[in-house]
Amino acid sequence: MSGDKINLERMMHRLNQLALCSRGSRGITRLSFSRESECANRLVRDWMREAGMVVRMDPLGNVIGRYEGRRPGAPAFLIGSHLDSVIEGGKYDGALGVVAGIEIVQTLRERGLRPDLPIEVIAFCDEEGARFHTTLLGSRAMAGMLREEDLCARDSDGITLAEAMRSFGLDPSRYTDAVRDPQSVAGYLELHIEQGPVLEREDQACGAVSGIAGAARCRFRVEGRASHAGTVPMSLRRDALAGAAEIVLAVERIAGRMPSVVATVGQLRVFPGTSNVIPGAVEGTLDVRSMEDEQRQAALKEICEEAERISRRRGLSFTCRTVMEAAATPCSARLVQAVEEALAKRGLKPLRIPSGAGHDALAMASLTEVGMIFVRCRNGISHHPDEYVAPEDVGTGTAVLLDAVLELTAAETAEKFLNKAVKGANTP
Ligand code: GLV
Ligand code: MN
Ligand code: MN
């Protein structure tokens, strides 16, 4: 058995079907706990059943399909990615990994094959954080990293996560029931589009991920004084938006000086937000990332100090709250090796690419060993309607995933892991 047997036509059809679960006419918008995510969940549940899996939804709304292995009571090998999207994103970010996971199980089933270990395919409910700004909700809940205060995060309509879960038919008070016992898990592998240009430059369909950058997401508020746009002289204003504009440029300047750091202000909301009133307050989001945690922390500290200086000078106040923080995470040597062997089997180079983007694997690393496979995307574009992965690359990436999973779910390979299974056993 090897990865050549996957049904690429079925995969492309499923990716197209998922793309229909979207709001608006530009790109893909599928926010967590929305009508569009319910539509995607329904499709995924059906496909998981068709693939021979027993399907359940956990208390966070993660859809989980389980394909039993031959060893009773053995820990499950997990394959996953997410179903939510950014606003006006692409069709492959997250969806590709879910469809690929289902495909490899369906391929096994159609060949009458059962691995030694059970396989679970997980469609996480919220990786992007596009709705509540607190990213990795589904995988953090599963890894036991979700905090009660996360349930109070609000979307742009003021709806809390707890309220959104309730209207989705979930009971937020049960969020800790989503936590998995590390002993019941034998590793986590995620296939994802690269979202960058390296594979294209290397002229290769897919590669192994070496590790995932650490990240912090913050919400900040600049407070000034709203007043009449026609009567208050320029020198007497306390314009929160003018201050926020200076802060945005400071973010760009500070991160630009630190080679390993990227920082982004992705959203600004202006209050009261009308043409003839001087902005009285601005709320914004700040996203800071780096492969080096110390650099990321230093950048965030410097940004906040500079924002406070700018605000003081302008008679404004500045407050900033970190809503999510994750340390940089290396992929496990065992899983990287399995991916590299699967690449070699296909005559592909053993490329190791660091991931600047966040992934569910980042949270899952608190639960078990993680690995990732990146698939080439056109021009490195992602989080954009133009995101594109060639079908042949979808096929190659999924074949590599299948070969790696076959290796990782074989009893003799799993044995080594089971003997040393400890929580957070990721080793570079
Ligand atoms: C998700 O794609 C992220 O990196 O924020
Ligand atoms: Mn993603
Ligand atoms: Mn994304």
Coordinates of C-alpha atoms and ligand atoms in Angstrom, one line a residue:
M1 CA 0.0 0.0 0.0
S2 CA 1.3 3.4 -0.8
G3 CA 0.0 6.9 -1.2
D4 CA -0.5 6.5 -5.0
K5 CA -4.0 5.2 -4.4
I6 CA -5.8 8.3 -3.2
N7 CA -8.8 9.6 -5.1
L8 CA -7.7 13.1 -6.2
E9 CA -11.0 13.8 -8.1
R10 CA -13.0 13.1 -4.9
M11 CA -10.7 15.5 -2.9
M12 CA -11.0 18.3 -5.4
H13 CA -14.8 17.9 -5.5
R14 CA -14.9 18.1 -1.7
L15 CA -12.7 21.2 -1.6
N16 CA -15.1 22.8 -4.0
Q17 CA -18.1 21.7 -1.9
L18 CA -16.5 23.2 1.2
A19 CA -15.8 26.5 -0.6
L20 CA -19.6 26.9 -1.1
C21 CA -20.0 27.1 2.7
S22 CA -19.0 30.8 2.7
R23 CA -20.5 34.2 3.2
G24 CA -20.3 37.0 0.7
S25 CA -19.0 36.9 -2.9
R26 CA -15.3 37.5 -2.5
G27 CA -13.1 34.6 -1.4
I28 CA -14.0 32.4 1.5
T29 CA -15.5 33.8 4.7
R30 CA -16.4 31.0 7.2
L31 CA -16.2 32.3 10.7
S32 CA -16.5 29.9 13.7
F33 CA -20.0 29.0 15.0
S34 CA -21.6 30.6 12.0
R35 CA -24.2 29.2 9.6
E36 CA -21.4 28.7 7.1
S37 CA -19.4 26.6 9.6
E38 CA -22.5 24.5 10.3
C39 CA -22.7 23.8 6.6
A40 CA -19.0 22.8 6.5
N41 CA -19.4 20.6 9.6
R42 CA -22.3 18.8 8.0
L43 CA -20.4 18.0 4.9
V44 CA -17.4 16.8 6.9
R45 CA -19.5 14.6 9.1
D46 CA -21.0 13.0 6.1
W47 CA -17.6 12.4 4.4
M48 CA -16.1 11.0 7.6
R49 CA -19.0 8.5 7.8
E50 CA -18.6 7.6 4.1
A51 CA -14.9 7.0 4.9
G52 CA -15.8 4.5 7.6
M53 CA -15.3 6.6 10.6
V54 CA -17.4 6.9 13.8
V55 CA -18.1 10.6 14.1
R56 CA -18.6 12.9 17.1
M57 CA -18.5 16.5 17.9
D58 CA -16.7 17.5 21.1
P59 CA -17.9 20.3 23.5
L60 CA -16.0 23.0 21.6
G61 CA -17.5 22.0 18.2
N62 CA -14.5 20.2 16.8
V63 CA -15.7 17.4 14.5
I64 CA -13.8 14.2 15.1
G65 CA -13.9 11.0 13.0
R66 CA -12.4 7.8 14.4
Y67 CA -11.2 4.8 12.3
E68 CA -10.5 1.9 14.6
G69 CA -7.1 0.2 14.5
R70 CA -6.2 -3.4 15.0
R71 CA -4.9 -3.0 18.5
P72 CA -7.6 -2.7 21.1
G73 CA -7.0 0.2 23.5
A74 CA -4.1 1.6 21.6
P75 CA -3.7 5.4 21.5
A76 CA -5.0 7.1 18.4
F77 CA -2.9 8.9 15.8
L78 CA -4.4 12.3 15.1
I79 CA -4.6 14.1 11.7
G80 CA -6.3 17.5 11.6
S81 CA -6.6 21.0 10.5
H82 CA -9.3 23.7 10.7
L83 CA -12.6 24.5 8.9
D84 CA -12.8 28.2 9.8
S85 CA -11.4 30.9 7.6
V86 CA -10.2 34.5 7.7
I87 CA -12.5 37.1 6.2
E88 CA -12.2 36.8 2.4
G89 CA -9.6 34.1 2.6
G90 CA -8.8 31.2 0.3
K91 CA -10.2 27.8 -0.3
Y92 CA -7.3 25.6 0.9
D93 CA -6.2 27.1 4.2
G94 CA -7.3 24.6 6.7
A95 CA -9.8 22.8 4.5
L96 CA -7.1 21.0 2.6
G97 CA -5.8 19.3 5.7
V98 CA -9.2 18.2 6.7
V99 CA -10.1 16.8 3.3
A100 CA -6.7 15.1 3.0
G101 CA -7.2 13.4 6.4
I102 CA -10.5 12.1 5.4
E103 CA -9.1 10.9 2.1
I104 CA -6.4 8.8 3.5
V105 CA -8.8 7.0 5.9
Q106 CA -11.2 6.5 3.0
T107 CA -8.4 5.1 0.9
L108 CA -7.4 2.7 3.6
R109 CA -11.0 1.6 4.1
E110 CA -11.5 1.0 0.3
R111 CA -8.4 -1.2 0.3
G112 CA -9.8 -3.1 3.3
L113 CA -6.8 -1.9 5.4
R114 CA -6.7 -1.2 9.1
P115 CA -3.6 0.3 10.7
D116 CA -2.4 -1.0 14.0
L117 CA -3.3 2.2 15.8
P118 CA -6.6 3.9 15.4
I119 CA -6.6 7.1 13.3
E120 CA -8.7 10.1 14.3
V121 CA -9.3 12.9 11.8
I122 CA -10.1 16.3 13.4
A123 CA -11.8 19.3 11.8
F124 CA -11.0 22.1 14.3
C125 CA -13.7 24.7 14.8
D126 CA -11.5 27.8 15.1
E127 CA -7.9 28.2 14.2
E128 CA -7.8 31.7 12.6
G129 CA -9.4 33.6 15.5
A130 CA -11.0 35.8 12.8
R131 CA -14.2 36.1 14.8
F132 CA -13.0 36.4 18.4
H133 CA -9.4 37.3 17.8
T134 CA -8.4 34.6 20.3
T135 CA -6.9 32.0 17.9
L136 CA -6.7 28.2 18.1
L137 CA -9.9 27.8 20.1
G138 CA -10.6 24.2 19.1
S139 CA -7.0 22.8 19.4
R140 CA -6.3 24.7 22.6
A141 CA -9.4 23.3 24.2
M142 CA -8.3 19.8 23.1
A143 CA -4.8 20.3 24.5
G144 CA -6.2 21.7 27.8
M145 CA -5.0 25.2 27.1
L146 CA -8.3 27.1 26.8
R147 CA -9.0 29.4 29.7
E148 CA -12.3 30.3 31.2
E149 CA -11.8 33.9 30.3
D150 CA -11.5 32.9 26.6
L151 CA -15.2 32.2 26.7
C152 CA -15.8 35.9 27.4
A153 CA -14.0 37.1 24.2
R154 CA -16.3 39.1 22.0
D155 CA -16.8 39.3 18.3
S156 CA -17.3 42.6 16.5
D157 CA -21.1 42.5 17.2
G158 CA -20.4 42.1 20.9
I159 CA -21.4 38.4 21.0
T160 CA -19.3 36.4 23.4
L161 CA -17.7 33.1 22.5
A162 CA -19.9 31.4 25.2
E163 CA -23.1 33.0 23.6
A164 CA -21.9 31.9 20.1
M165 CA -21.3 28.4 21.3
R166 CA -24.8 28.3 22.9
S167 CA -26.5 29.4 19.7
F168 CA -24.6 26.7 17.9
G169 CA -26.1 24.1 20.3
L170 CA -23.0 23.7 22.4
D171 CA -22.7 24.0 26.2
P172 CA -19.7 26.3 26.9
S173 CA -19.6 25.2 30.6
R174 CA -18.4 21.8 29.3
Y175 CA -15.4 23.2 27.5
T176 CA -13.0 21.2 29.8
D177 CA -14.6 18.0 28.5
A178 CA -12.9 18.6 25.2
V179 CA -9.5 18.0 26.8
R180 CA -7.8 14.8 25.6
D181 CA -5.8 12.5 27.8
P182 CA -2.2 12.5 26.5
Q183 CA -2.1 8.8 27.0
S184 CA -4.9 8.3 24.5
V185 CA -2.9 10.0 21.7
A186 CA 0.1 8.8 19.7
G187 CA 1.0 12.0 17.8
Y188 CA -0.6 14.7 15.6
L189 CA 0.2 15.3 11.9
E190 CA -1.3 18.3 9.9
L191 CA -1.1 18.9 6.2
H192 CA -1.5 22.5 5.3
I193 CA -0.8 24.9 2.4
E194 CA 2.6 26.5 2.9
Q195 CA 1.2 30.1 2.7
G196 CA 4.7 31.2 1.6
P197 CA 7.0 31.0 -1.4
V198 CA 9.7 28.5 -0.4
L199 CA 8.3 25.4 -2.0
E200 CA 7.7 27.2 -5.2
R201 CA 11.3 28.5 -5.2
E202 CA 12.5 24.9 -4.5
D203 CA 10.3 23.6 -7.3
Q204 CA 8.8 20.9 -5.1
A205 CA 5.2 20.0 -4.3
C206 CA 5.6 19.5 -0.6
G207 CA 8.0 19.5 2.3
A208 CA 8.3 18.9 6.1
V209 CA 7.8 21.7 8.6
S210 CA 10.6 22.1 11.1
G211 CA 8.7 24.2 13.6
I212 CA 6.1 26.9 14.1
A213 CA 6.7 30.5 15.1
G214 CA 5.6 31.7 18.5
A215 CA 2.9 34.4 18.5
A216 CA 1.1 36.9 20.6
R217 CA -2.2 38.5 19.8
C218 CA -3.2 41.7 21.6
R219 CA -6.1 44.1 21.7
F220 CA -5.2 47.7 22.4
R221 CA -7.2 50.9 23.0
V222 CA -6.2 54.5 22.4
E223 CA -8.4 56.9 24.3
G224 CA -8.6 60.6 23.4
R225 CA -11.5 63.1 23.4
A226 CA -14.3 63.2 20.8
S227 CA -15.3 66.7 19.8
H228 CA -16.7 68.8 17.0
A229 CA -14.6 68.5 13.8
G230 CA -15.3 72.0 12.8
T231 CA -14.7 74.0 16.0
V232 CA -11.7 72.6 17.8
P233 CA -8.4 74.0 16.6
M234 CA -5.7 71.5 15.6
S235 CA -3.5 72.3 18.5
L236 CA -6.2 71.6 21.1
R237 CA -7.3 68.2 19.8
R238 CA -6.8 64.8 21.5
D239 CA -7.4 62.8 18.3
A240 CA -7.3 59.1 19.1
L241 CA -7.0 58.0 15.5
A242 CA -4.1 60.4 14.7
G243 CA -2.3 58.8 17.7
A244 CA -3.2 55.3 16.6
A245 CA -1.8 56.1 13.1
E246 CA 1.5 57.0 14.7
I247 CA 1.4 53.8 16.8
V248 CA 0.8 51.7 13.6
L249 CA 3.9 53.2 12.1
A250 CA 5.9 52.5 15.2
V251 CA 4.9 48.9 15.1
E252 CA 6.2 48.7 11.5
R253 CA 9.4 50.4 12.4
I254 CA 10.2 48.4 15.6
A255 CA 9.4 45.0 14.0
G256 CA 11.3 46.1 10.9
R257 CA 14.5 46.5 12.9
M258 CA 14.3 42.9 14.3
P259 CA 15.1 40.4 11.6
S260 CA 13.2 37.5 13.1
V261 CA 10.1 39.5 14.1
V262 CA 6.9 40.3 12.2
A263 CA 4.2 42.5 13.6
T264 CA 0.8 43.6 12.2
V265 CA -2.0 45.9 13.2
G266 CA -4.8 44.1 11.3
Q267 CA -7.9 45.9 12.6
L268 CA -8.7 49.4 13.8
R269 CA -12.2 50.5 15.0
V270 CA -12.8 54.2 15.3
F271 CA -15.3 55.6 17.8
P272 CA -17.6 57.3 17.3
G273 CA -16.6 56.8 13.7
T274 CA -18.3 59.6 11.8
S275 CA -17.0 62.3 9.5
N276 CA -17.7 65.4 11.6
V277 CA -16.5 64.1 15.0
I278 CA -12.8 64.0 16.1
P279 CA -12.1 60.4 16.9
G280 CA -12.5 59.9 20.7
A281 CA -11.2 56.3 20.9
V282 CA -9.6 53.6 18.7
E283 CA -9.5 49.9 19.3
G284 CA -7.1 47.8 17.4
T285 CA -5.5 44.4 17.1
L286 CA -1.8 43.7 17.3
D287 CA -0.2 40.4 16.1
V288 CA 3.5 39.8 16.9
R289 CA 5.4 36.6 15.8
S290 CA 8.9 35.2 15.8
M291 CA 10.7 31.9 15.8
E292 CA 12.6 33.4 18.7
D293 CA 10.4 33.9 21.8
E294 CA 12.8 36.4 23.4
Q295 CA 12.8 38.6 20.3
R296 CA 9.0 38.5 20.1
Q297 CA 8.7 39.4 23.8
A298 CA 11.2 42.2 23.4
A299 CA 9.4 43.6 20.3
L300 CA 6.0 43.6 22.1
K301 CA 7.6 45.4 25.1
E302 CA 9.2 48.0 22.9
I303 CA 6.0 48.5 20.9
C304 CA 4.0 49.1 24.1
E305 CA 6.5 51.5 25.6
E306 CA 6.7 53.5 22.3
A307 CA 2.8 53.5 22.1
E308 CA 2.6 54.9 25.6
R309 CA 5.2 57.6 24.8
I310 CA 3.3 58.6 21.6
S311 CA 0.0 58.7 23.6
R312 CA 1.4 60.8 26.4
R313 CA 2.8 63.3 24.0
R314 CA -0.6 63.6 22.4
G315 CA -2.6 63.7 25.6
L316 CA -4.0 60.3 25.0
S317 CA -4.0 57.1 27.0
F318 CA -2.9 53.7 25.7
T319 CA -3.8 50.2 27.1
C320 CA -2.9 46.8 25.6
R321 CA -4.1 43.4 26.6
T322 CA -2.6 40.1 25.4
V323 CA -5.4 37.7 24.5
M324 CA -3.3 34.8 23.2
E325 CA 0.3 33.9 23.5
A326 CA 2.1 30.7 22.2
A327 CA 5.8 29.9 22.3
A328 CA 7.7 28.9 19.2
T329 CA 7.3 25.1 18.8
P330 CA 9.6 22.7 17.1
C331 CA 8.1 19.7 15.3
S332 CA 9.0 16.4 16.7
A333 CA 12.1 14.7 15.2
R334 CA 10.1 11.4 14.9
L335 CA 7.4 12.9 12.9
V336 CA 9.7 15.0 10.7
Q337 CA 11.6 11.9 10.0
A338 CA 8.5 10.0 8.9
V339 CA 7.5 12.9 6.6
E340 CA 11.0 13.0 5.1
E341 CA 11.0 9.3 4.5
A342 CA 7.7 9.6 2.7
L343 CA 9.1 12.5 0.6
A344 CA 12.2 10.4 -0.2
K345 CA 9.9 7.5 -1.4
R346 CA 8.6 9.9 -4.0
G347 CA 12.0 11.1 -5.0
L348 CA 11.5 14.5 -3.3
K349 CA 14.1 16.4 -1.4
P350 CA 14.0 16.3 2.4
L351 CA 13.1 20.0 2.7
R352 CA 12.5 21.4 6.2
I353 CA 10.6 24.7 6.3
P354 CA 9.8 26.8 9.3
S355 CA 6.2 28.0 9.6
G356 CA 5.7 31.7 10.1
A357 CA 1.9 31.1 10.2
G358 CA 0.1 29.6 13.2
H359 CA -1.5 26.2 13.0
D360 CA -3.5 23.9 15.2
A361 CA -0.3 21.9 15.6
L362 CA 1.0 24.7 17.7
A363 CA -1.6 24.1 20.4
M364 CA -1.6 20.3 19.9
A365 CA 2.1 20.3 20.8
S366 CA 1.1 20.8 24.4
L367 CA -0.7 17.4 24.2
T368 CA 1.5 15.2 22.0
E369 CA 4.3 15.1 19.4
V370 CA 3.4 17.2 16.3
G371 CA 4.5 17.2 12.7
M372 CA 3.4 19.1 9.6
I373 CA 3.5 18.7 5.8
F374 CA 3.4 21.9 3.7
V375 CA 2.0 21.9 0.2
R376 CA 3.1 24.4 -2.4
C377 CA 0.7 27.3 -3.2
R378 CA 0.8 29.6 -6.2
N379 CA 3.0 32.7 -5.6
G380 CA 3.0 32.0 -1.9
I381 CA -0.4 33.7 -1.6
S382 CA -2.7 32.9 1.2
H383 CA -5.4 34.6 3.4
H384 CA -6.6 36.0 0.0
P385 CA -9.2 34.9 -2.5
D386 CA -6.4 34.1 -5.0
E387 CA -5.0 31.3 -2.8
Y388 CA -4.4 28.3 -5.2
V389 CA -2.9 24.9 -4.9
A390 CA -2.5 22.8 -8.1
P391 CA -4.5 19.5 -8.0
E392 CA -1.3 17.5 -8.7
D393 CA 0.3 19.1 -5.6
V394 CA -2.8 18.2 -3.5
G395 CA -2.3 14.7 -4.7
T396 CA 1.4 14.5 -3.9
G397 CA 0.9 16.1 -0.5
T398 CA -1.9 13.7 0.4
A399 CA 0.1 10.7 -0.8
V400 CA 3.0 11.8 1.4
L401 CA 0.6 12.2 4.3
L402 CA -0.7 8.7 3.7
D403 CA 2.7 7.2 3.6
A404 CA 3.8 9.0 6.7
V405 CA 0.7 8.0 8.6
L406 CA 1.1 4.3 7.5
E407 CA 4.5 4.4 9.0
L408 CA 3.5 6.2 12.2
T409 CA 0.5 3.9 12.9
A410 CA 2.4 0.7 12.4
A411 CA 2.8 -1.2 15.6
E412 CA 6.6 -1.4 15.6
T413 CA 7.0 2.3 15.0
A414 CA 4.4 3.2 17.5
E415 CA 6.0 1.0 20.1
K416 CA 9.0 3.3 20.4
F417 CA 6.7 6.2 21.1
L418 CA 4.4 4.3 23.4
N419 CA 7.3 3.3 25.6
K420 CA 8.3 6.9 26.1
A421 CA 5.0 8.6 25.8
V422 CA 5.1 11.7 28.0
K423 CA 3.1 14.9 27.8
G424 CA 4.7 17.6 25.6
A425 CA 7.4 15.2 24.4
N426 CA 8.3 17.3 21.3
T427 CA 12.0 17.2 20.7
P428 CA 13.7 19.2 18.0
Ligands
GLV1 C1 -3.4 31.7 10.9 O1 -3.3 31.4 9.7 C2 -2.4 32.5 11.5 O2 -1.2 32.3 11.3 O3 -2.8 33.5 12.1
MN2 MN -4.6 27.6 8.5
MN3 MN -5.0 30.9 8.0

